[in-house]
Every structure is written in C-alpha cells, then in structure tokens.
Coordinates of C-alpha atoms in Angstrom, one line a residue:
Chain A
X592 CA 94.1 83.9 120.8
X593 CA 93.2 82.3 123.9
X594 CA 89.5 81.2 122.5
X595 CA 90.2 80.7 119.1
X596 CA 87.0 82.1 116.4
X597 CA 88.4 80.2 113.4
X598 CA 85.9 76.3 112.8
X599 CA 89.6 75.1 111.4
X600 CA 88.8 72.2 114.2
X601 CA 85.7 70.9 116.3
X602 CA 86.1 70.9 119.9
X603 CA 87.8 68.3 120.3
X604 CA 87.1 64.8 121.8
X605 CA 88.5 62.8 124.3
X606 CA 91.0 60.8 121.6
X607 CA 92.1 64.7 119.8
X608 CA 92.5 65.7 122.9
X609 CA 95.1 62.9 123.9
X610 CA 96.9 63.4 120.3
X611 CA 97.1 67.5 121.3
X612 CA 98.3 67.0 124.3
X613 CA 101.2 64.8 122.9
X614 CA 101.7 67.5 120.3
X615 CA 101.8 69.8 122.8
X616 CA 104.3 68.0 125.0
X617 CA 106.4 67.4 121.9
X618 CA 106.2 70.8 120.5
X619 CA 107.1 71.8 124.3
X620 CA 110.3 69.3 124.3
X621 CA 111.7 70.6 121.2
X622 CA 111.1 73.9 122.4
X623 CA 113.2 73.1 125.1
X624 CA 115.6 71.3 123.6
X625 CA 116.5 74.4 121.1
X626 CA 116.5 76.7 124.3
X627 CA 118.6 74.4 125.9
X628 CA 120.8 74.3 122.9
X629 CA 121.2 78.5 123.1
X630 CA 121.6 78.2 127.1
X631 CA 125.1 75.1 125.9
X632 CA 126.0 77.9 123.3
X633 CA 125.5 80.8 125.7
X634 CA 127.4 79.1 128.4
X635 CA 130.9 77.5 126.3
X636 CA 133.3 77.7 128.3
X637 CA 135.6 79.2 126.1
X638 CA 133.3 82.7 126.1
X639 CA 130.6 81.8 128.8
X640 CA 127.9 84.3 128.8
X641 CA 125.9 83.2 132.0
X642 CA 128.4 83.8 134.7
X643 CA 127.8 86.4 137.4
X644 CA 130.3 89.6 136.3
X645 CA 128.6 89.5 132.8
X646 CA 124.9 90.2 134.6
X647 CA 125.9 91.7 137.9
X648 CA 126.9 95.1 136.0
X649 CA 123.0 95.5 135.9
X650 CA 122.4 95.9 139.7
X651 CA 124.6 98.8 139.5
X652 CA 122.9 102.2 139.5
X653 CA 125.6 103.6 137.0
X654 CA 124.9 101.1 134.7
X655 CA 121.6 102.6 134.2
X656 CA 122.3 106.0 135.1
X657 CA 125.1 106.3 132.9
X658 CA 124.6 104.2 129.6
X659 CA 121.3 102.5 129.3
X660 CA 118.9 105.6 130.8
X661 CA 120.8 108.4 129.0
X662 CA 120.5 106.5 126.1
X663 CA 117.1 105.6 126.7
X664 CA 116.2 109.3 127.1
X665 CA 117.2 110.3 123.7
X666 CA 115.8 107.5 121.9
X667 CA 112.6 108.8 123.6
X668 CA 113.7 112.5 122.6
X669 CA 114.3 111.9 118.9
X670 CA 111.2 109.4 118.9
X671 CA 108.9 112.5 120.2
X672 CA 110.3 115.2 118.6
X673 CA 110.0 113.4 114.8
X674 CA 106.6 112.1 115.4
X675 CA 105.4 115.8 116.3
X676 CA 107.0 117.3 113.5
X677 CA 105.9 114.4 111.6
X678 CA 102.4 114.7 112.8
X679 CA 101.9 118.5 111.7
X680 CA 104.0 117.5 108.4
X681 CA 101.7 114.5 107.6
X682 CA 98.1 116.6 108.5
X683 CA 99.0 119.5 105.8
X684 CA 100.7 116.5 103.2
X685 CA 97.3 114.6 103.6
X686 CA 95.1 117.5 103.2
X687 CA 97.3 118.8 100.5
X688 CA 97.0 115.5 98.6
X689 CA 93.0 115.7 98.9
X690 CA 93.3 119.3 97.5
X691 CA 91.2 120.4 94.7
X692 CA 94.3 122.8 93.3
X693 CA 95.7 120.0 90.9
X694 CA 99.1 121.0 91.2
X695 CA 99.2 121.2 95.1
X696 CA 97.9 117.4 95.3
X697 CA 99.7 116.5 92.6
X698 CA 103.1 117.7 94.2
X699 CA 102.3 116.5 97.3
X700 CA 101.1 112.6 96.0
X701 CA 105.5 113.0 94.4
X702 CA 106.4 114.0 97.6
X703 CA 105.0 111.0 99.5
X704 CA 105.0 108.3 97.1
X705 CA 108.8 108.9 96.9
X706 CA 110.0 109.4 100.6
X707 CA 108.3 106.6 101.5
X708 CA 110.2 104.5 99.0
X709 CA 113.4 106.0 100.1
X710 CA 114.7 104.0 103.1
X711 CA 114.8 105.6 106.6
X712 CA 118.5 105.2 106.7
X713 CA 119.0 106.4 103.1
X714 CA 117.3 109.5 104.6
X715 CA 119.3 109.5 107.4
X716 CA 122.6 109.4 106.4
X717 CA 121.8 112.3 103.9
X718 CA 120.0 114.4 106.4
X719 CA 123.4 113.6 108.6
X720 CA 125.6 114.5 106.0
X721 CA 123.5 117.4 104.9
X722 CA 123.6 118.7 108.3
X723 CA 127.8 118.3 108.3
X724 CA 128.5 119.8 105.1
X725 CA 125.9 122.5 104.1
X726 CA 124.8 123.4 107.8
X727 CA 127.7 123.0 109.5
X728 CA 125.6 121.8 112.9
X729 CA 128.8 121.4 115.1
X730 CA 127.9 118.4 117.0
X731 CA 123.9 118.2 116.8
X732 CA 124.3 116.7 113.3
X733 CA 123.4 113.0 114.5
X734 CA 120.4 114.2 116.1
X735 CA 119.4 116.2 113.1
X736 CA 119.8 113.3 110.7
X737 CA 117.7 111.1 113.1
X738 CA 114.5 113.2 113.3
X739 CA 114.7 114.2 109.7
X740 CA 115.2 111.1 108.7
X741 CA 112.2 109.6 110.5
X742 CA 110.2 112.7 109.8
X743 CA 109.9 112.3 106.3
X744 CA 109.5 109.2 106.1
X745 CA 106.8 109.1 108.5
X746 CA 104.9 112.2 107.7
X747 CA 104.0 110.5 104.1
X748 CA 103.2 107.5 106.3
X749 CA 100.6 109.6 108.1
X750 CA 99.5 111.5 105.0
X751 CA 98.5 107.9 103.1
X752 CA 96.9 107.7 107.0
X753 CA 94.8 110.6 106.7
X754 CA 94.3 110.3 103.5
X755 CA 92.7 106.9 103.6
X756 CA 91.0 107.7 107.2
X757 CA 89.4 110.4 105.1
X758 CA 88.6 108.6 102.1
X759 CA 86.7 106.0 104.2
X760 CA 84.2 108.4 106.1
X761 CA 80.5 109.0 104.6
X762 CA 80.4 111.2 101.3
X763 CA 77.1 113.1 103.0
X764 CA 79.6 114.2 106.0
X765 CA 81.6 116.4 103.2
X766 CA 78.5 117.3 101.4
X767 CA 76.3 117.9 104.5
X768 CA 79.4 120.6 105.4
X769 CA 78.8 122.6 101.9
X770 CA 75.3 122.1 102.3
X771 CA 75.3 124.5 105.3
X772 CA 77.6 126.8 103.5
X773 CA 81.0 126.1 104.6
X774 CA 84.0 126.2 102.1
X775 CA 85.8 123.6 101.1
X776 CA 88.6 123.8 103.6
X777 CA 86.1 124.8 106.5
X778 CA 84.8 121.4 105.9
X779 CA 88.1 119.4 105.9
X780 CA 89.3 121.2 108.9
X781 CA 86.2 121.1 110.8
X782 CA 84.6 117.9 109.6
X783 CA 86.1 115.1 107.9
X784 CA 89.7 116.0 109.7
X785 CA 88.9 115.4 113.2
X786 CA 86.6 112.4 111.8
X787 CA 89.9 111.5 110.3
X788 CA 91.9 111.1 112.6
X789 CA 89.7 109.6 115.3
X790 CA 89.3 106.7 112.7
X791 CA 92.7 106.6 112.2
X792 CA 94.4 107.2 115.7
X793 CA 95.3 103.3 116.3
X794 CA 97.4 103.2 113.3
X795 CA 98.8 106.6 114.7
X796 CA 99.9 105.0 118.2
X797 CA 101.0 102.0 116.1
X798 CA 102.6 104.4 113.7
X799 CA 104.8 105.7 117.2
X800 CA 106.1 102.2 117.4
X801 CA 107.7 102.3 114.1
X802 CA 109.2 105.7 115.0
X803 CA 110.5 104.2 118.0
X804 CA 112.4 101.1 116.4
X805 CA 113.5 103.4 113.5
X806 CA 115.5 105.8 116.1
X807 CA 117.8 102.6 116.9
X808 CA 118.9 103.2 113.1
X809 CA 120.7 106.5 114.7
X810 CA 123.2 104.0 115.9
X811 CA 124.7 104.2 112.4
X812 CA 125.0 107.9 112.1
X813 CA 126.6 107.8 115.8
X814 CA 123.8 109.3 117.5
X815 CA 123.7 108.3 121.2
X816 CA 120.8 106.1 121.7
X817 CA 119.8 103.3 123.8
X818 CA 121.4 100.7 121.3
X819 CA 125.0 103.4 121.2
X820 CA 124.4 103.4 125.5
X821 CA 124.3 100.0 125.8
X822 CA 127.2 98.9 123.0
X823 CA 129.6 101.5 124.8
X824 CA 128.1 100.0 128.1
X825 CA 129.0 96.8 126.8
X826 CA 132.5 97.0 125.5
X827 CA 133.3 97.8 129.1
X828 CA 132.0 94.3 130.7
X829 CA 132.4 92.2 127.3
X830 CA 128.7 91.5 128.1
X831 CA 127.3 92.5 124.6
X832 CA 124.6 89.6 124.4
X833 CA 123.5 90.1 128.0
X834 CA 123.1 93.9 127.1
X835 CA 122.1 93.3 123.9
X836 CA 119.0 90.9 125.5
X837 CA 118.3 94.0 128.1
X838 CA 117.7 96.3 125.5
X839 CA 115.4 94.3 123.7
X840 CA 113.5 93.9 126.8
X841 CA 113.5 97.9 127.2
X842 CA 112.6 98.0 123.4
X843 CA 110.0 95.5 123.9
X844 CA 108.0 96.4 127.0
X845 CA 107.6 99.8 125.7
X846 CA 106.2 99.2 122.1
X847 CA 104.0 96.3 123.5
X848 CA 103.0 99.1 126.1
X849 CA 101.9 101.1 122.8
X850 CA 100.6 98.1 120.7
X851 CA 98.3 97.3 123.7
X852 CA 96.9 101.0 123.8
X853 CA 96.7 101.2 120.0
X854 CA 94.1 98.0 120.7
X855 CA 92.0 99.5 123.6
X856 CA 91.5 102.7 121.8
X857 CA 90.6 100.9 118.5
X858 CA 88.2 98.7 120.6
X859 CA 86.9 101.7 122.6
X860 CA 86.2 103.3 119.0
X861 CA 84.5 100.5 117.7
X862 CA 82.2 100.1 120.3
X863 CA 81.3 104.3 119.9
X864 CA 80.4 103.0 116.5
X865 CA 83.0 105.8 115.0
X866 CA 85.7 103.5 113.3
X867 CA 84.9 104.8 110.2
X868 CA 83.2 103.4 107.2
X869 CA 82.0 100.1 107.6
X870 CA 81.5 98.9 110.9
X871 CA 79.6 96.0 110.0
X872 CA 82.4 94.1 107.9
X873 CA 83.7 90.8 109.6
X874 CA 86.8 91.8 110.1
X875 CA 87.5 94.2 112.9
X876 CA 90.2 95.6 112.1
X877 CA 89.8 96.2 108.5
X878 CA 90.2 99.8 108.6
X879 CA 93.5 99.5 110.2
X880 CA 94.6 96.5 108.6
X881 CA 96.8 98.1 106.1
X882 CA 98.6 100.6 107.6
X883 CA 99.1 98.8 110.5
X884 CA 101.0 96.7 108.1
X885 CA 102.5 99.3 105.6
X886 CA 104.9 100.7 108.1
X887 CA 107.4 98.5 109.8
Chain B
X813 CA 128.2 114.2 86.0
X814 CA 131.4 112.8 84.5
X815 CA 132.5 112.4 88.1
X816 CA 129.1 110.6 89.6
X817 CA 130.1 108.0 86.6
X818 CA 133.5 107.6 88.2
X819 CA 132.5 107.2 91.7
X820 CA 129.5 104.9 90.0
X821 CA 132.6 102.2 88.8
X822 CA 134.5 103.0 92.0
X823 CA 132.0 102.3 94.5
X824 CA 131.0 99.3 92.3
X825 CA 127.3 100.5 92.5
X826 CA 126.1 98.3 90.4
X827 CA 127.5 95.7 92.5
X828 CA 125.9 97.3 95.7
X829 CA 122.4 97.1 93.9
X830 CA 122.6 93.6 93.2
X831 CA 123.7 93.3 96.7
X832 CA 120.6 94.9 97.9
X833 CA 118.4 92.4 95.5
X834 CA 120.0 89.4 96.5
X835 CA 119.5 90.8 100.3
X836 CA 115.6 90.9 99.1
X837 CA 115.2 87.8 97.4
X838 CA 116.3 85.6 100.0
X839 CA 115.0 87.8 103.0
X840 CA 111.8 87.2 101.1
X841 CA 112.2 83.6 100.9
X842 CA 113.4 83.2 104.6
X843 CA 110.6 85.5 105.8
X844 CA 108.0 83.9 103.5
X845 CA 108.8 80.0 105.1
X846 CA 109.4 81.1 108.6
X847 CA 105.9 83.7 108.6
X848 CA 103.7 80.7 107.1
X849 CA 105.0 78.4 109.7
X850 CA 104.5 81.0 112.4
X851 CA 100.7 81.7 111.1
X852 CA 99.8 77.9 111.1
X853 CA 101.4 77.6 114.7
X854 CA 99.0 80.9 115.7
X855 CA 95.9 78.8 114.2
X856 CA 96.3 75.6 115.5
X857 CA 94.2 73.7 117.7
X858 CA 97.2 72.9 120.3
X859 CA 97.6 76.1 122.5
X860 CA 101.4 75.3 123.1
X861 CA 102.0 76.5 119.1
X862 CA 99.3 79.1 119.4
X863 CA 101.4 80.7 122.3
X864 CA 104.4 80.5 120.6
X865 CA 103.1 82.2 117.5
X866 CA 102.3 84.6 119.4
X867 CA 105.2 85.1 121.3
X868 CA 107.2 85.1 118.6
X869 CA 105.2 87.8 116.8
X870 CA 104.8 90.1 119.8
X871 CA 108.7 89.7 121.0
X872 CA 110.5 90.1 117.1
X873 CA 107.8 92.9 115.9
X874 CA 108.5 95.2 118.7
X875 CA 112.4 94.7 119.2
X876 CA 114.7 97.4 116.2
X877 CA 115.8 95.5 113.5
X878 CA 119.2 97.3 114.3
X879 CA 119.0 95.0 117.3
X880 CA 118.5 92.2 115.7
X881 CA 120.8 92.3 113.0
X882 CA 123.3 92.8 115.8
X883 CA 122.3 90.2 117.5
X884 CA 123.0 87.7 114.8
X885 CA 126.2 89.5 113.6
X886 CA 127.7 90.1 116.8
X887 CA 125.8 88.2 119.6
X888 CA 126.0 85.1 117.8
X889 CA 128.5 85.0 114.9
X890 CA 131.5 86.8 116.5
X891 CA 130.7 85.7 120.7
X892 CA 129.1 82.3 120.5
X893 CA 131.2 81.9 117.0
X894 CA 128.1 79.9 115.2
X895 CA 129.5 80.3 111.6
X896 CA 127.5 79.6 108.4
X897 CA 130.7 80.0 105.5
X898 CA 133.0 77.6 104.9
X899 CA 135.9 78.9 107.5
X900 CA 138.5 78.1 104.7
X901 CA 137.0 80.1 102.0
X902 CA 138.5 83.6 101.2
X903 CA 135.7 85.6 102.0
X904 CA 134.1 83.7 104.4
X905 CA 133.6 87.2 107.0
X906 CA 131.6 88.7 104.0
X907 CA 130.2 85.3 103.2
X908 CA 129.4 85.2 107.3
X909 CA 127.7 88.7 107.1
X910 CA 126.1 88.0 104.3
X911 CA 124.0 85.0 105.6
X912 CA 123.7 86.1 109.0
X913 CA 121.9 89.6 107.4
X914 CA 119.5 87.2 105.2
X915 CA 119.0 85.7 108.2
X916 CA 117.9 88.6 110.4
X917 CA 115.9 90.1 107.7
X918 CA 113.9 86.9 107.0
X919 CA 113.4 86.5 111.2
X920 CA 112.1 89.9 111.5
X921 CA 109.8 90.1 108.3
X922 CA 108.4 86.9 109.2
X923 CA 106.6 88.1 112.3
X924 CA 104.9 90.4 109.6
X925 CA 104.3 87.9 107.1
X926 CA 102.6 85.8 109.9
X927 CA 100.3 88.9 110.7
X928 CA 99.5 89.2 107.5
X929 CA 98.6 85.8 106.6
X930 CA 96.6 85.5 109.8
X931 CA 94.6 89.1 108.4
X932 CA 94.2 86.9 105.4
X933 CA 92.9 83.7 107.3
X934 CA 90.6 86.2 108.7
X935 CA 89.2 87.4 105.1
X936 CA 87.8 83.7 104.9
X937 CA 84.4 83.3 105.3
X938 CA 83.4 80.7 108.3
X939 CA 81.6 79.0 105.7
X940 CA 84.5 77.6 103.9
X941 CA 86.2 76.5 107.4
X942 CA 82.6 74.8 107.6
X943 CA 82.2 73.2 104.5
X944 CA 85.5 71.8 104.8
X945 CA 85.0 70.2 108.2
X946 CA 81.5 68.8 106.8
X947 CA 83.0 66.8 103.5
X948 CA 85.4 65.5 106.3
X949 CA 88.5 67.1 106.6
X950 CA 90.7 67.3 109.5
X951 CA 92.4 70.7 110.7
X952 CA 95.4 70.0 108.6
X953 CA 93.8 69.3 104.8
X954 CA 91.3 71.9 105.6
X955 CA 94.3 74.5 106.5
X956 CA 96.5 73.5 103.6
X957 CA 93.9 72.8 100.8
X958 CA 91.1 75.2 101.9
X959 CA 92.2 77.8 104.1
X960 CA 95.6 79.1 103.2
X961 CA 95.1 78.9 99.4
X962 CA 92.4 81.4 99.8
X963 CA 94.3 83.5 102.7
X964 CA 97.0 83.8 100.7
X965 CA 95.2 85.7 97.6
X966 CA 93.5 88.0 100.3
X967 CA 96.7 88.4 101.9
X968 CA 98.6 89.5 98.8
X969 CA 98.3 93.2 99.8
X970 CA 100.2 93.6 103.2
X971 CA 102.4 90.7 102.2
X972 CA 103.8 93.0 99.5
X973 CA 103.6 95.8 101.8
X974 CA 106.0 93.7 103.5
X975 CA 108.6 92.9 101.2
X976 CA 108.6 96.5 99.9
X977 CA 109.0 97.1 103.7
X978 CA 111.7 94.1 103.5
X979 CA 113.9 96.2 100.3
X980 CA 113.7 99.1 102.2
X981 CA 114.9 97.2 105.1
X982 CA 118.1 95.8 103.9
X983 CA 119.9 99.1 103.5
X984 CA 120.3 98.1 108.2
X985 CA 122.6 95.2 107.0
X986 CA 124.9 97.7 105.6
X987 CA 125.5 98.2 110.2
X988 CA 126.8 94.8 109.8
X989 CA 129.3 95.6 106.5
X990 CA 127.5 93.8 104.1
X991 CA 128.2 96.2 101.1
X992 CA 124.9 96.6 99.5
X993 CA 124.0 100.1 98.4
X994 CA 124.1 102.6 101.3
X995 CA 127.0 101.3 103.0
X996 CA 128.7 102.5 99.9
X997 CA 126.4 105.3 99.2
X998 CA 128.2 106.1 102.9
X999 CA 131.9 105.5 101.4
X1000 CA 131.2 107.9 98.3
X1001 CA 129.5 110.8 100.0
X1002 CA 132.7 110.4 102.6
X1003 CA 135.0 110.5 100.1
X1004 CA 133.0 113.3 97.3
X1005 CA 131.0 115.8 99.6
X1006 CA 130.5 117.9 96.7
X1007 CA 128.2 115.5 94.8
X1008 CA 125.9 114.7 97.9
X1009 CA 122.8 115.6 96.5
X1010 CA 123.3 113.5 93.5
X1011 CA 124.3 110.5 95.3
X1012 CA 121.7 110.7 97.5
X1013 CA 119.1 111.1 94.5
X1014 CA 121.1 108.4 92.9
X1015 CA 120.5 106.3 95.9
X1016 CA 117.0 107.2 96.3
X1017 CA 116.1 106.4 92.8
X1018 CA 117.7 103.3 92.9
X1019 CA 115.0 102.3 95.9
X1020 CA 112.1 104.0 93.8
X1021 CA 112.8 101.7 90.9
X1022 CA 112.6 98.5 93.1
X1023 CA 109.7 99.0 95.2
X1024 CA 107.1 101.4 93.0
X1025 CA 107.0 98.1 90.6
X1026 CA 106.8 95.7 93.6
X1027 CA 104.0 98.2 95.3
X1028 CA 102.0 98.3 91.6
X1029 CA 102.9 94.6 90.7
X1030 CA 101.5 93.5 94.3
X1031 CA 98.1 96.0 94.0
X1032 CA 97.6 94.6 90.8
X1033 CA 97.5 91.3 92.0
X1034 CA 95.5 91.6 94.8
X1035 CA 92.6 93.1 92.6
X1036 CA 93.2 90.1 90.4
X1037 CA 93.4 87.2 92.7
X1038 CA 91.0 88.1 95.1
X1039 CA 88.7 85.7 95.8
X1040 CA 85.4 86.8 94.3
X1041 CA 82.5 86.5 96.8

C-alpha cells in the first residue's frame, strides 16, 4: 500500500502535509509509548524477561536441534502430509459435488457443508480419541488425530475451491468438450479440472497456510510440534515469552513466505489472462476474494 | 441414550454452549472494533497508520491462534501478571481466562475483519470517493459517511465468513481452560469412551446449529444489502 489507488484524499498540499506529518509523529509517539509500556512490563524486575539467560539459550545449537527444529519438522510433516491427502480428498469431493448422479452430489454437498462447520479441534480430538480407543495406534495416535483432523476439514475447504474455480470458467469450455464427443467425466478431468485449479491455485497455496497454523492445534492432543518443542524448551529456561516470540517469528516468516507466493502466482495468472471468469472486473482479486477469506 | 442425557447434566453442556456463544459474541464485538480501526489505519492518507495496518495484518494473520491465545493466557496474564478480574472475586482465574480468550479471539479475527472491510472498500466505485471529495468533504466525512457505509454492505460476505470462522475458533480457548464446549466434550469422552461417537456428533451438531444459520443469515444479507449498481 505504498501508493495508495483509493481518491479518499487529494495529494496533499503543503499545509495537509504539515497536519500528516504531525499525525504521523503522534501516531509514531503513541506507538512508542505502548511499546515502551510492553518493554517496562517485559522487564519488572520481579519476573524480568529481557535479561541475558532468558535469550542466550537461543545461540545454542541444542536449543534448535533439540526442541524448536524437531518440532518444526513435524509441524511441517503433519502440515504436508494432510494437505496431500486433503488435496486428492478435496479433487474427488468437488467433482463429486458437480456430479450429475443426484445422490453422489447430494452426499457429497452433507459431507462438506458439515465438516466444515465442525471445528478443526472438534475433529481432532475425535480423530485422537478414535485412534486410542477403536484403533488402538500405540503411540502415533496424536499424529493421526492431527492429519485427520485437518484433512477433513480442509478437503471440503478445497472441494467449495474446486467447486467454485469450476463454476466460474466459460460454459462453452464444458460444452465445446461434448461437442467433440467426450463424456461427461472426460470433460471434467481433461477440461474444466486443470482449468480449475490453475484459477484456483492462489487460494490453494493460501489454503497451505491455514493447514500450517491449524497443526499448532496438535499441541492440545499432545502431538510434538513446534508450539509442544518450544513450551518443553521453555519450561527448562523459564523463557516462555522469549520462546513463545521465536516461534511466532518461525510461524510468521514461513506463512508470509507462502502468502507472498500465493500473490506472485495469482499475478503471474492474471497477466496470462487465465484467472478465470472475469478478468475485466475492478477488483483483482475477486476470484480469490472469498476463499481466501473462508478459511482461517 | 439414557446415559448421553446423564453425561449431558454432568458435563453441564448446556452451560459449555452458552460458553461457546458468549466466547462469539464478544470475540465478534472485540474483532469487529479493533478490524474497522485497523482498515481505516490501512486507508489513510498518513503512511505511519497505513504501515501499521499492515503490519498488524501480516504479523497476527500468519502467527496459530494457539500461539496467541497462549500468549495472552500465559505470556501475559500468568508472567507479566496483567490481570483483567477483580483479584478478590472467587473465580477471578476463570474470570482471567475468560477475558484474556475474548481477547485473543477478537485480536486475531480482527486482522480478518480488516481484510475484509478493505475487500469491501475496494467494491466501491472511484466515483463515489470522487463525488465525495467534489461536494467537499475531507478524508474523514468521506470515509465515515461515504465510504464505509457502503464497504460494509459489500463486505457483509467474508465478514460473516469470519465470525462463522470466529465460532469455530473458540473451541482453541478450551487450551486455556475456559470450559466452553470441547474442553468438556474432552472430559466426557475421557471419562465415557463407549459413547464417543455420540458425543462427538453431539458436539458437532451443536457447531452445525450455530454457524449453518450465521452462514445463510449472512448470504442472505449480502444479496439484500448490496449496493445496487
């Protein structure tokens, strides 16, 4: 927002510019003034959070290699391993959805309307205590309850993706399809699928975000992720807030990573002219606006 | 099903689901304020606001909300011992929980209820920004009379995606202890294995009931209060 498109103000003249800068500085003190406010909290001297030992622990290497990476690592494992399951799951719930057998769309429109109004953790701790009492998993049962958990959750996520990435493409590409005497499903797969999803692939990468924040809900089922890595980390030092502000940093430097790549590919898409339906609507990123926004 | 009915009065459900409610009301309301201040700050003339906006939206929508209910209950009620109950009172930990979870809920959401308004700012035609600053108006009456009344009615979609998002979202407060509905749907499937499946369904429904209204109630009004152009 560095050039700002909105005509909510003129350029503004010598005397607005004197009044913005004075907002500016006073926004800026107050700014300060609250940060300095959390830096006298941090630093009470009854519980003082700024002091060396409470931040040296991280220029250890077996700080890292023993809490934060390992943790880390299966926060990335459970993130990758539910969004490909939820991937394939989400594709054949989609298509399934758009079928023209009633009772297969109709069963799959129950199936995602109602896991995505059940809660991730609601999922979770069923899946978990699913996996304790009727599969007896010995000890993978936190893992289990995190990826299915975020897998069906996420897979009717996609599905409403897919479904809408398909609803917005050009009724002649479907009808072309029959036209040269493919069937029905030749022309979903080979057609308005890959269309689909090529429309639709920023709010997929966006859609990995979501996964990735969701697996810090394993923390409640006691699976070992980075939030689990660093709290154990943690109780060692009785650094929780500088841990806890470390793993936000981890958190946050990836899914901005993500975020920024979900932006250059829906540019790059836009300027192939492929982003779907209406390119020529005002708002760029109309197409993705609402899922982008669903998920969270 | 005579025994889901005892666990129902022992696990004070009920109570739980009001919990959950209360959790969404004033997560709502906290999220609603704090996004509309955040959206104004992100379409401001002065670029100090505009770069917090956006700070705050790119830093809060990318950290867990795990994280940042932790951060609140832990980080600063428990080590910096910020308290927002009456120490005296009873209750004041579940009190302390309580208000510390409304307020994580309403700090994360409102990084999506700032995007959202900001998608609806965007749904404005230039011309109304225009004709605004042509009868006279200066950014402020022109935001507040012109621009947000409108971006609001376009916005009405993904800011009920949010707060369906948000009643979904309080269940992470239960991390904290706050007993809304599946920190005890955790107690009674502890202390009943046998009746998992219906707890969970009973659980599940209970979400289904809140947020398919909300989701309808929300498309509804978004086909009827959108702007006709």
């Amino acid at each position: 927002m560095s050039t700002p498109t909105t005509v909510l103000f003129d350029a503004p003249g010598p005397k607005a510019r004197v009044r913005h800068l004075i907002i500016a500085i006073a926004g800026l003190v107050l700014l300060l003034l609250l940060l300095g406010l959390v830096v006298r909290g941090l630093a009470n001297p009854r519980n003082n959070q700024l002091t060396a030992e409470k931040w040296t622990p991280f220029l250890q290497g077996s700080t890292w290699l023993d809490y934060l990476l390992p943790g880390l690592l299966s926060t990335l494992k459970a993130a990758g391993l539910a969004i490909v399951l939820s991937l394939v799951l989400g594709i054949l719930l989609g298509i399934g959805r758009l079928s023209t057998i009633r009772v297969v769309s109709v069963a799959c429109g129950i199936f995602v309307e109602f896991f995505r109004s059940v809660p991730v953790l609601v999922m979770m701790l069923f899946a978990y205590y699913f996996a304790l009492y009727v599969l007896h998993l010995a000890g993978n049962q936190p893992f289990f309850g995190v990826v299915v958990g975020l897998v069906f959750y996420n897979a009717s996520v996609i599905a409403e993706l897919i479904r809408s990435g398909v609803g917005s493409l050009p009724r002649g590409q479907r009808e072309a399809g029959l036209a040269i005497g493919l069937t029905e499903s030749q022309a979903m797969w080979s057609i308005l699928l890959p269309q689909a999803i090529t429309a639709m692939l920023p709010s997929l990468i966006s859609q990995l975000v979501v996964v990735l924040k969701d697996t810090a809900l394993g923390y409640i089922i006691g699976y070992y992720d980075l939030v689990r890595g660093g709290q154990t980390f943690s109780t060692n030092f009785g650094n929780l807030i500088p841990t806890m502000l470390v793993m936000a940093a981890m958190y946050i430097v990836i899914n901005y990573t993500l975020t920024r790549i979900a932006h250059a590919v829906e540019r790059s898409l836009q300027r192939r002219g492929r982003a779907g339906g209406e390119p020529d609507e005002s708002l760029p990123g109309e197409l993705t606006q609402p899922p982008v926004v669903t998920q969270l | 099903m005579g025994d889901l009915a005892e666990l129902i009065s022992r696990y004070h459900v009920v109570l739980a689901f009001w919990m959950t409610i209360k959790l969404t009301v004033f997560g709502g309301l906290g999220a609603l304020i704090i996004g509309t201040l955040i959206a104004i700050f992100r379409v401001s003339p002065i670029n100090v606001l505009r770069w917090f906006g956006a700070g705050y939206v790119n830093i809060i929508r990318n950290t867990p909300l795990t994280l940042i209910v932790f951060f609140f209950a832990f980080g600063v009620l428990n080590t910096l011992s910020v308290s927002l109950a009456d120490p005296n009172s009873p209750n004041s930990i579940a009190e302390n929980n309580f208000r510390w979870g409304v307020v994580a809920l309403s700090v994360y959401h409102a990084s999506f209820v700032a995007e959202a308004l900001r998608s609806g700012v965007n749904t404005v035609p230039q011309g109304q920004a225009e004709a605004a600053r042509a009868i006279g108006l200066s950014f402020f009456p022109s935001l507040t009379q012109i621009i947000l009344p409108q971006a609001f009615r376009g916005a009405i979609a993904p800011l009920g995606n949010t707060l369906v998002a948000l009643t979904k979202n309080t269940t992470v407060v239960s991390t904290i202890g706050v007993a809304e509905i599946s920190y005890q749907m955790k107690n009674m499937i502890e202390f009943s294995p046998q009746l998992l499946y219906a707890i969970f369904l009973l659980v599940a429904v209970c979400f289904v009931v809140l947020t398919l209204p909300v989701g309808a109630l929300f498309t509804y009004l978004s086909r009827r209060l959108a702007v006709q152009r």
